[in-house]
Coordinates of C-alpha atoms in Angstrom, one line a residue:
X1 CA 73.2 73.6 16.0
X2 CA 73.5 69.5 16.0
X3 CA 76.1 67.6 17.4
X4 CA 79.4 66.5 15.4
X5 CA 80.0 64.0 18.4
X6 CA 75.8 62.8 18.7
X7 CA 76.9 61.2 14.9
X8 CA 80.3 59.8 15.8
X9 CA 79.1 57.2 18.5
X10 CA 79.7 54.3 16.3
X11 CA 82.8 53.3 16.8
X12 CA 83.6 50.2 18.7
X13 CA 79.4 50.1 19.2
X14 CA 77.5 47.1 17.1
X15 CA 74.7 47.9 19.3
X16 CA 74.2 51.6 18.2
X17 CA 74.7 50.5 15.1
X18 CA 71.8 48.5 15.0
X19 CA 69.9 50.5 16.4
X20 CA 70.1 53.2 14.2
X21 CA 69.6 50.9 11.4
X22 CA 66.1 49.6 12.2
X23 CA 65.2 53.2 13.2
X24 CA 66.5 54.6 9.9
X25 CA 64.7 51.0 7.9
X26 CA 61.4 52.1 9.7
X27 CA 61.8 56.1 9.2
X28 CA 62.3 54.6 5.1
X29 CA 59.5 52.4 5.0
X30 CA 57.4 55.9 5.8
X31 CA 59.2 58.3 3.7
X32 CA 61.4 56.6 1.2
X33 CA 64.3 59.0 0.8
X34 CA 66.8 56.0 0.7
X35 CA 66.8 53.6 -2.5
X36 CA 68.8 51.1 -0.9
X37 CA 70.4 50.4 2.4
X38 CA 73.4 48.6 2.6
X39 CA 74.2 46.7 5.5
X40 CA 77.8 46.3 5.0
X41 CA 78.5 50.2 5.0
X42 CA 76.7 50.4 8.0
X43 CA 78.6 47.4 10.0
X44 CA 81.8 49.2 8.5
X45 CA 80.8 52.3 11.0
X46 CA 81.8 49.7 13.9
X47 CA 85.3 49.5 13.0
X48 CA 85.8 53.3 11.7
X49 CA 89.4 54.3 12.5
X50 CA 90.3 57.7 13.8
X51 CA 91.9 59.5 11.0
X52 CA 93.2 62.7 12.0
X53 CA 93.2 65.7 9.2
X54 CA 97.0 65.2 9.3
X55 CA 96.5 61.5 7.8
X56 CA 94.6 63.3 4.9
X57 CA 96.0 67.1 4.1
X58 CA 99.0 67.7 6.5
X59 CA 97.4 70.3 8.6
X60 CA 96.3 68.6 12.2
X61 CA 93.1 67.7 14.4
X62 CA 90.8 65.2 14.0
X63 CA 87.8 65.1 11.3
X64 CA 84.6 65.7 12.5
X65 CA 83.1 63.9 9.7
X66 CA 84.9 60.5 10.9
X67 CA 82.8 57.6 11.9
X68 CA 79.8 59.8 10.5
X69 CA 77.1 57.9 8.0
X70 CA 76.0 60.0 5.2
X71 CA 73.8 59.4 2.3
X72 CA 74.4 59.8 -1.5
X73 CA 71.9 60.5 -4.5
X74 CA 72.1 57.9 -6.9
X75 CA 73.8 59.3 -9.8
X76 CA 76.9 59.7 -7.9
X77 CA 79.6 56.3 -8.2
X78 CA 79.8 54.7 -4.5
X79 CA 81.7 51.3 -5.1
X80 CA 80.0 48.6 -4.2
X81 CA 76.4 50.2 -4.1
X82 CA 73.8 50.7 -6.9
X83 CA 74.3 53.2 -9.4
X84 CA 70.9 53.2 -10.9
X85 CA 69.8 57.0 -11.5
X86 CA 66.4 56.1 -10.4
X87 CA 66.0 55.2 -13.9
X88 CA 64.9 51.6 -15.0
X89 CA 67.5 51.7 -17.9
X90 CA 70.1 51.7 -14.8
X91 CA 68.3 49.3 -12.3
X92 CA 70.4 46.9 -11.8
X93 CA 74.1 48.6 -12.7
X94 CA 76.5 48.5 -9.6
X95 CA 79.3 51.2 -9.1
X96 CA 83.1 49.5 -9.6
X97 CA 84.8 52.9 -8.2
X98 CA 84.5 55.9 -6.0
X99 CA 83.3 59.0 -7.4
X100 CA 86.3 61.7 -6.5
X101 CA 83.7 63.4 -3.4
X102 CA 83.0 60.2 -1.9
X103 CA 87.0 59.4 -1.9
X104 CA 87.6 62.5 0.1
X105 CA 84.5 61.9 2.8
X106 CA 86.0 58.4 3.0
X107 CA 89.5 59.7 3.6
X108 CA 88.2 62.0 6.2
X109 CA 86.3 58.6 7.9
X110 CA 82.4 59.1 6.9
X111 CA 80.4 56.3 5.5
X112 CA 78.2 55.8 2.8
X113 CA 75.1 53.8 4.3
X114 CA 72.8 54.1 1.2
X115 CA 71.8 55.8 -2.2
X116 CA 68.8 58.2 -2.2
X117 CA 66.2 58.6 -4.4
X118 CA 66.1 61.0 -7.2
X119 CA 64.2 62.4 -10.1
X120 CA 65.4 59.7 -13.5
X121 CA 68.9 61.4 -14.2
X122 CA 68.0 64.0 -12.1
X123 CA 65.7 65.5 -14.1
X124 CA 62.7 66.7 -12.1
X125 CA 61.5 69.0 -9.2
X126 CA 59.4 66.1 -7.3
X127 CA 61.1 62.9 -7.1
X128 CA 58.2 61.8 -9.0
X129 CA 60.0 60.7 -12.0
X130 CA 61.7 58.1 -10.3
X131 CA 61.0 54.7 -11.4
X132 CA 62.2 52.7 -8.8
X133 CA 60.2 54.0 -5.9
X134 CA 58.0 57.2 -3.8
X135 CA 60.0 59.8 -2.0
X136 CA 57.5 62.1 0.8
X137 CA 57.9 65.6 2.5
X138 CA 58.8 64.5 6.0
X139 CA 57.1 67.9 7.0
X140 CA 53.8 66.7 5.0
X141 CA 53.4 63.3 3.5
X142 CA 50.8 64.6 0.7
X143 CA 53.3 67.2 -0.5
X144 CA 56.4 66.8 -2.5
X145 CA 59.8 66.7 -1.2
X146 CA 61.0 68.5 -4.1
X147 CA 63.8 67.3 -6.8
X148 CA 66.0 66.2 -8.4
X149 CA 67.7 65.4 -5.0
X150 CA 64.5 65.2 -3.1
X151 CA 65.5 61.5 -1.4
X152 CA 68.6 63.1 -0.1
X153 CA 66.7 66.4 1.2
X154 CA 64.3 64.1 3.1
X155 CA 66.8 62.0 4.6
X156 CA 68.6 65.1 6.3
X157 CA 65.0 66.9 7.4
X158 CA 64.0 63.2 9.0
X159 CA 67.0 63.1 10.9
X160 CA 68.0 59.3 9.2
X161 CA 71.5 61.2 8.1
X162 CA 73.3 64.1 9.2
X163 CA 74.0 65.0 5.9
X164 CA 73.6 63.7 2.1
X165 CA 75.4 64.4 -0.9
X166 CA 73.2 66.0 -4.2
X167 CA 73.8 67.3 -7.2
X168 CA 72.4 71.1 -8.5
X169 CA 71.9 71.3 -12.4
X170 CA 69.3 73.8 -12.0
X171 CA 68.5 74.1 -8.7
X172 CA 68.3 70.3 -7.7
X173 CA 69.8 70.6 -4.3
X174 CA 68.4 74.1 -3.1
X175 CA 64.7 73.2 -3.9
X176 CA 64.4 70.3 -1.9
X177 CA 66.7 71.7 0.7
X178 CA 63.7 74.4 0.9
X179 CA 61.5 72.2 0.2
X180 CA 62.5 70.3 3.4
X181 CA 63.7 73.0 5.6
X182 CA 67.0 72.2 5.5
X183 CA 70.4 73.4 3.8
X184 CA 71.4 73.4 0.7
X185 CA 74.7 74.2 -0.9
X186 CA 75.0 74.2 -4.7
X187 CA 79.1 75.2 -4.9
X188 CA 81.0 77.2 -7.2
X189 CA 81.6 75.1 -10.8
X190 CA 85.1 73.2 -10.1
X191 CA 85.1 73.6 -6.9
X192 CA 84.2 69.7 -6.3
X193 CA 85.2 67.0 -8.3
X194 CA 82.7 66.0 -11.0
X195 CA 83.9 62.3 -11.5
X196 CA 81.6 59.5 -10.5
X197 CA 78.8 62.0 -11.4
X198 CA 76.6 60.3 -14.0
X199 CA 77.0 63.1 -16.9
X200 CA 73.4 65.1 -17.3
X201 CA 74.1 68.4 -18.4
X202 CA 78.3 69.3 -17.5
X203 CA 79.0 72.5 -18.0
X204 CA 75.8 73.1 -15.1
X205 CA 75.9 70.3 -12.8
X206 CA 77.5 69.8 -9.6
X207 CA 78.0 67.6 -6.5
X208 CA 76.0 69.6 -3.2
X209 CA 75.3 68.9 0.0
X210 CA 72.3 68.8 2.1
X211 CA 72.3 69.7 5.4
X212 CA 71.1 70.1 8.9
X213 CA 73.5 73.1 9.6
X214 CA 75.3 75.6 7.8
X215 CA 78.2 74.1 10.2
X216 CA 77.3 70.4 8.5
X217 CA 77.4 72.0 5.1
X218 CA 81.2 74.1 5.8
X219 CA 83.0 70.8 7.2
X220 CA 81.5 68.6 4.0
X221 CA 82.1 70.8 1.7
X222 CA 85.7 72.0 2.9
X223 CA 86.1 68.0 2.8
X224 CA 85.4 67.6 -0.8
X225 CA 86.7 70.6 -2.1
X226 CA 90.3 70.8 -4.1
X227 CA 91.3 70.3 -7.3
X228 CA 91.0 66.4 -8.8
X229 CA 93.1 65.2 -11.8
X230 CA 90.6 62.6 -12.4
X231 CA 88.2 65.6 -13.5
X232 CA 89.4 68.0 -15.9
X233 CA 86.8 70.4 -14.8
X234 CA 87.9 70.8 -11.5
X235 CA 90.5 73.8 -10.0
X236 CA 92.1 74.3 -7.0
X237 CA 90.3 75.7 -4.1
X238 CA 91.9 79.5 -3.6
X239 CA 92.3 80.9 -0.1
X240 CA 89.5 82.8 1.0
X241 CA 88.7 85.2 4.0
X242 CA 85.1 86.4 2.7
X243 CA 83.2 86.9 6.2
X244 CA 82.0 89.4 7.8
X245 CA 85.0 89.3 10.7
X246 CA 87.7 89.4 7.8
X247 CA 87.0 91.9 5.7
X248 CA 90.2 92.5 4.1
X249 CA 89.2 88.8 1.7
X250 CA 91.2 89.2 -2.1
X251 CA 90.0 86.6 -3.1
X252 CA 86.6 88.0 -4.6
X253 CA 85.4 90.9 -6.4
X254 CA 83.9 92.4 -3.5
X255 CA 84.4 92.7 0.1
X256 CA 82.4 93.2 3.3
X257 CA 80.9 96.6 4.1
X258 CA 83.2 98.6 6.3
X259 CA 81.1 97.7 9.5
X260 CA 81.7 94.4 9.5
X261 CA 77.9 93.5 8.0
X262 CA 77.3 92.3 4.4
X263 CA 76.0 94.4 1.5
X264 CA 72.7 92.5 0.1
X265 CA 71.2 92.9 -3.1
X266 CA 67.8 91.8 -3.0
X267 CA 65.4 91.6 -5.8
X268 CA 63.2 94.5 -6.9
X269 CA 59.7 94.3 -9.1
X270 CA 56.7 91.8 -9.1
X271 CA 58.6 88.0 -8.5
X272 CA 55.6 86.2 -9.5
X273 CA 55.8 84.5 -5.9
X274 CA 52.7 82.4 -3.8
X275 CA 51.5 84.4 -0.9
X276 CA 53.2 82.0 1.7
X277 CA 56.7 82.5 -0.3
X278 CA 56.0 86.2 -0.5
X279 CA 55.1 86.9 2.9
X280 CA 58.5 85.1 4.1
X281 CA 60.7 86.6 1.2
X282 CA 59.3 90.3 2.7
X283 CA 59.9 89.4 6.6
X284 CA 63.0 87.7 5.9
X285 CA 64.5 90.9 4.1
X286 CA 63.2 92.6 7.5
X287 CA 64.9 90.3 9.3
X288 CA 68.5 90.7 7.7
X289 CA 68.1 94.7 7.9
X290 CA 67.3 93.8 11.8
X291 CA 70.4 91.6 12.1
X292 CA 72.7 94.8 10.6
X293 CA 73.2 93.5 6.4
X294 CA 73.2 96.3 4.6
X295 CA 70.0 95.7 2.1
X296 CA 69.9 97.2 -1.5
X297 CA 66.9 96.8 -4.1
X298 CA 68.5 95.5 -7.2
X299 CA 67.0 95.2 -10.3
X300 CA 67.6 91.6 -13.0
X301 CA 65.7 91.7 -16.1
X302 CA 68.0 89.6 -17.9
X303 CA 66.3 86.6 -15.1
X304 CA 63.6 86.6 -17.5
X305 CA 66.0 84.9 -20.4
X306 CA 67.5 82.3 -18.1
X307 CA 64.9 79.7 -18.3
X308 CA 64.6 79.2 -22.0
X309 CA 68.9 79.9 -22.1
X310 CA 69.3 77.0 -19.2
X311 CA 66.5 74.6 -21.1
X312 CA 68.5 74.7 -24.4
X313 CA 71.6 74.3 -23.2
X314 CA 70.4 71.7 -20.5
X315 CA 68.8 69.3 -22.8
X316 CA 71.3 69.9 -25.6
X317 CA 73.9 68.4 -23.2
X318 CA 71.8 65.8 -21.9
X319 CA 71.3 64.4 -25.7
X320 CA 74.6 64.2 -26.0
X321 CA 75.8 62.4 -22.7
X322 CA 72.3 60.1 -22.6
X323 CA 73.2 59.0 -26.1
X324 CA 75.4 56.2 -24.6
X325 CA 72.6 54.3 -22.6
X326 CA 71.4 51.9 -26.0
X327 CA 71.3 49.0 -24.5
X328 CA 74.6 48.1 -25.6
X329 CA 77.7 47.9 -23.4
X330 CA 75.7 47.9 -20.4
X331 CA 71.9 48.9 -18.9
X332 CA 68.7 47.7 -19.6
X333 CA 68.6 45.6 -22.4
X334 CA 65.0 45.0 -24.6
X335 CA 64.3 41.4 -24.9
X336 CA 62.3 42.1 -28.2
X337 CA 65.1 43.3 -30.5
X338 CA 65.9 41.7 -33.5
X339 CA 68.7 43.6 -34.3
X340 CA 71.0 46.5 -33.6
X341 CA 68.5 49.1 -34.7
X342 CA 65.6 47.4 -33.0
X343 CA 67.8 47.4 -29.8
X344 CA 69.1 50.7 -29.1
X345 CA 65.4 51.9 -30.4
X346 CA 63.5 49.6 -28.3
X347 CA 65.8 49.6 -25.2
X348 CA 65.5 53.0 -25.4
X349 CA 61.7 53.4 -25.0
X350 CA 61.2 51.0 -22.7
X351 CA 63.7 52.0 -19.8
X352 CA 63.7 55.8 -20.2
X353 CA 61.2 57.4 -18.6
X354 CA 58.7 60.6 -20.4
X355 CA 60.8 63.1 -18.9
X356 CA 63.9 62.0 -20.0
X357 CA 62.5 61.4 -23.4
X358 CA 61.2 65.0 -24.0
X359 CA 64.6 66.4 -22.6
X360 CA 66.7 63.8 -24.9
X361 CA 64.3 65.0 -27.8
X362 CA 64.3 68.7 -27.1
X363 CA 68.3 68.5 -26.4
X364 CA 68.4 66.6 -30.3
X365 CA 66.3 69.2 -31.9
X366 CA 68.3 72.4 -31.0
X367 CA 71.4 70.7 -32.0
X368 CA 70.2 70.0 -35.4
X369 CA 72.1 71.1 -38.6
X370 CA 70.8 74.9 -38.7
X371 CA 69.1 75.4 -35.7
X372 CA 72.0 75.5 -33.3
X373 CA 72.3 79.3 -34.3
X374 CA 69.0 79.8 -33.7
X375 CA 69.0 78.2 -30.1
X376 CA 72.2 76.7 -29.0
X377 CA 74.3 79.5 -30.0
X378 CA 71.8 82.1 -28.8
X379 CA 71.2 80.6 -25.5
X380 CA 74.9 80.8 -25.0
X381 CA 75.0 84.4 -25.5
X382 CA 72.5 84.8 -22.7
X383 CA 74.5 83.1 -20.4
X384 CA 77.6 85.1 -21.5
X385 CA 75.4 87.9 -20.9
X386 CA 73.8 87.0 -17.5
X387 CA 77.1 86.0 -16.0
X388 CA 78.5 89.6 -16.9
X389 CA 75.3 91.5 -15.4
X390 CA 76.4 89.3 -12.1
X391 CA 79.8 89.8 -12.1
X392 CA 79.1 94.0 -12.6
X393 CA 76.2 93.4 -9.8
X394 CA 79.0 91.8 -7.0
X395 CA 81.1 94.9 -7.8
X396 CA 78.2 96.5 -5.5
X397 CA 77.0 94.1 -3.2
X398 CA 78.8 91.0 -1.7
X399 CA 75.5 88.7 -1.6
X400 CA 72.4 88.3 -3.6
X401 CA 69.8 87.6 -1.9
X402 CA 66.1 86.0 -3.7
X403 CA 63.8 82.8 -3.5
X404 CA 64.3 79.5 -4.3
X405 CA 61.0 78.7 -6.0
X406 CA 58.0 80.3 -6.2
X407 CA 56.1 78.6 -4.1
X408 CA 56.9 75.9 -0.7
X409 CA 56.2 72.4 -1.1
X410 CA 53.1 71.5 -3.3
X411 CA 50.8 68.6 -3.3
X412 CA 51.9 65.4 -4.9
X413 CA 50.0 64.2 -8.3
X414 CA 47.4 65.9 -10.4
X415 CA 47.0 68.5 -7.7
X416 CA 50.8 69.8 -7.8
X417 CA 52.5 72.0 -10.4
X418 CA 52.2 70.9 -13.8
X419 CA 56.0 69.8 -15.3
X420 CA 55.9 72.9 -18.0
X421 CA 55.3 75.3 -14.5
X422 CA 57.7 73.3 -12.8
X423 CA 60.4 74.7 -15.5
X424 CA 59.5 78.2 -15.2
X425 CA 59.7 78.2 -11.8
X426 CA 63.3 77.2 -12.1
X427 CA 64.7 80.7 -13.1
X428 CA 65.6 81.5 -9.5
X429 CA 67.9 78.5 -8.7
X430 CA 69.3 78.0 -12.7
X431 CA 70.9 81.3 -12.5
X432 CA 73.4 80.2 -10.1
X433 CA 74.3 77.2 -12.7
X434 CA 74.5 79.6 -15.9
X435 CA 76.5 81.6 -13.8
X436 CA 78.7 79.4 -12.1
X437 CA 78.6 80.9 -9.0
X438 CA 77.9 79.1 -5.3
X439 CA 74.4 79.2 -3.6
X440 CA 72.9 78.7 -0.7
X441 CA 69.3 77.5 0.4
X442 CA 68.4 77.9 4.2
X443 CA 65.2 77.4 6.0
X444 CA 64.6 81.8 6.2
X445 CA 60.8 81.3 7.4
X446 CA 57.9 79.0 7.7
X447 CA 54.1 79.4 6.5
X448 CA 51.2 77.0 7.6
X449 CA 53.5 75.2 9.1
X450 CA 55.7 74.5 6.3
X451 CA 59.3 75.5 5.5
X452 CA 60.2 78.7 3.1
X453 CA 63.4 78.4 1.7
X454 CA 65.5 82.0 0.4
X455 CA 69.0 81.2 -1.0
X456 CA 72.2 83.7 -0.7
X457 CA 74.4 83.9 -3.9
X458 CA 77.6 84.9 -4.0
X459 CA 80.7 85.5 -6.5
X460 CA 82.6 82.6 -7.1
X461 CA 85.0 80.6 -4.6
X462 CA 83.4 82.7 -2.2
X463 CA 81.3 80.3 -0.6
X464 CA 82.8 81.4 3.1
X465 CA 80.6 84.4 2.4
X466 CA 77.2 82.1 2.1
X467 CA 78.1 80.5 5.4
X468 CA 78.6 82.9 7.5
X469 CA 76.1 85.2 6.5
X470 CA 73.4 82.1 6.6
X471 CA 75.2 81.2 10.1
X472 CA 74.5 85.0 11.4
X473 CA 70.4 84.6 10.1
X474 CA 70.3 81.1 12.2
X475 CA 72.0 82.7 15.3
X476 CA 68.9 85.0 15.5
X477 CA 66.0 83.3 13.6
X478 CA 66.7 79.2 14.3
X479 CA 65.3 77.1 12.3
X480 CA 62.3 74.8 13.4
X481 CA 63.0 70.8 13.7
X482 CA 60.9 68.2 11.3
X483 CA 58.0 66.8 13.1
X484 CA 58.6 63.2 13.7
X485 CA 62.8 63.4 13.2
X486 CA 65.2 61.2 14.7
X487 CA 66.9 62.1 17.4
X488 CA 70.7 61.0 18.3
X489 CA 71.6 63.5 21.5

């Protein structure tokens, strides 16, 4: 388990400080996960003050998270820094306000140091789409770190933060978190404010974190957490009791098994996974009957709807929210336009990037007059549907238990996955956002010397449950350390 105090030796210290800026520059110029640096964030980590939780909620002790640097994906509002959505339309747009997440880390003393890099509007599962630089696996520089939040992932597994903020549309935080062997918490929808999140898909996205520990991922998390009234989509945070040495929790559908253990549901049937992935998913299932989880086989057909239901509905949301980037009010701008039409067409082509063209175009066609019946409408049923088979299944079992993707980290370029395989190996992690229930990716095994992510889901507000049971896996079964990470002891 890392440190809280190894990360809060910054105070009063310009020397540390420095330090740990031209390790973290040099870690960068190998790995890109950062976008941008900013040196005045990290000079701010001098003069952190001590700010007890009793400054921020009323309720005593100091914040582990104060003095801490942190990093953020760039799609989420840090004033001050870039706000670019590793898009070119975006380059050069800087934030004027806090997103409602950042205010709450900031309130509880961490820093900001820097923006990571991301797929363009987070739409991607390499960090290849960016266009404003290359993000590598720490663990394997001719692999992918994953995506959308890839940057952030890479920044946590290389030990240049101890944690980073992402954001999960369909699985954008718990990929690369596998990806990278670290964790990765995709929270209940509301549970964290979405504003300062540049809009992609709403009724699916939320802010995450990436993480070294699940003990990381609880403090930032219970940080950001609470209803906002800058973001009508956000509730408050109920009461919860959900682990394993509280059994007696009301506030979820389903409570711990009698012993004190978990009830699992695991999946059942051909999963269409790699070897690598398979081998781990089966010892990893092994390993929670060893560690006392009560394991049941469970059975989801309806998982084979939720990739063309979350591909409608994604894209139809994103053609909506992406229509306001026309090189009007602000973005990129095309210099050839002659007029209105010529600008928002031109500006258009020229800053977006392939992938968020074919999403924007996709999104436009299934919300055409007499097709949303055929589509949008449709795919909304399935996602009625697929959150009522979930909510019947966690009247059984207290935590489902399956893959994150597939396959571990793939090669970079023409070698990798192709983008339309990419997608339909999405239909692990996007049920979680059509269901609107918490997730969480942990490293549960490791192949060829690379990490094997598995994720826990549970019902919603109920992510107390995903910590402690992921806490109870890494008491037994630790996960390995990045080759070549920074070290702060």
């Amino acid at each position: 388990m890392e440190d809280f105090a190894a990360w809060r030796r910054f105070r009063g210290r310009p020397e540390a400080v420095e330090t740990y800026r031209r390790l973290v520059q040099e870690k960068n110029d190998e790995i890109g996960a950062f976008i941008s640096l900013d040196a005045d964030k990290l000079k701010s980590l001098v003069s952190a003050e001590e700010k007890s939780s009793e400054e921020r909620n009323g309720d005593g002790g100091s914040s582990q998270l104060n003095g801490v640097p942190f990093g953020v994906k760039d799609n989420i509002a840090v004033e001050g820094l870039p706000l670019t959505c590793g898009s070119k339309m975006l380059e050069h747009f800087t934030s004027p306000y806090d997103a409602g997440a950042i205010r709450r880390l900031a309130d509880a003393g961490a820093v900001p140091v820097g923006k990571t890099n991301l797929d363009e509007f987070g739409m991607g599962s390499t960090t290849e789409e960016s266009a404003l630089g290359s993000t590598y696996n720490p663990w394997d520089r001719q692999r992918v770190p994953g995506g959308s939040s890839g940057g952030s992932a890479a920044a946590v597994a290389a030990g240049m933060v101890p944690f980073a903020l992402g954001t999960d549309t369909g699985g954008s935080v718990r990929q690369p978190a596998a990806f990278c062997g670290v964790y990765g918490l995709k929270p209940t929808y509301g549970s964290v404010s979405r504003f300062g999140l540049v809009a992609y898909a709403s009724s699916l996205e939320v802010i995450g974190v990436l993480a070294g520990s699940v003990d990381w991922a609880r403090e930032v998390f219970t940080t950001m957490r609470g209803r906002d009234p800058l973001d009508q989509s956000s509730a408050e945070y109920p009461p919860s009791n959900a682990s394993p040495a509280d059994p007696g929790s009301q506030a979820g559908p389903a409570a711990p098994a009698g012993n004190g253990n978990f009830r699992v549901g695991v999946l059942s049937g051909d999963l269409g996974l790699s070897e690598p992935v398979q081998r781990v998913y089966e010892k990893s299932i092994e390993n929670l009957s060893e560690l006392g989880f009560e394991v049941e086989s469970v059975d989801l057909p309806i998982l084979d709807y939720a990739i063309p239901a979350y591909y409608t509905i994604a894209t139809a949301e994103a053609s909506a929210n992406l229509a306001r980037y026309a090189g009007v009010r602000y973005g990129y701008r095309s210099s050839s336009a002659t007029d209105f039409q010529d600008t928002v067409r031109l500006s258009r082509n020229e800053a977006f990037g392939d992938e968020v063209k074919t999403r924007i175009l996709l999104g436009t066609y299934v919300l055409r007059s007499g097709f949303q019946d055929q589509y949008y409408i449709k795919a909304q049923k399935i996602r009625t549907a697929l959150k009522r088979t979930l909510d019947e299944l966690f009247e059984r079992v207290d935590l489902l238990y399956m893959p994150v993707y597939p396959v571990n980290a793939f090669p970079r370029g023409e070698e990798g996955l192709t983008p339309f395989q990419q997608k339909l190996a999405d239909k692990f992690t996007a049920t979680a956002n059509m269901a609107g229930i918490p997730a969480l990716s942990f490293p549960a095994g490791y192949d060829d010397g690379l990490p094997v992510g598995m994720q826990f889901m549970a019902p919603v507000f109920q992510e107390e449950r995903l910590f402690a049971a992921a806490s109870r896996y890494a008491e037994t079964f630790p996960p390995r350390t990045c080759p070549g990470k920074l070290e702060w002891e």
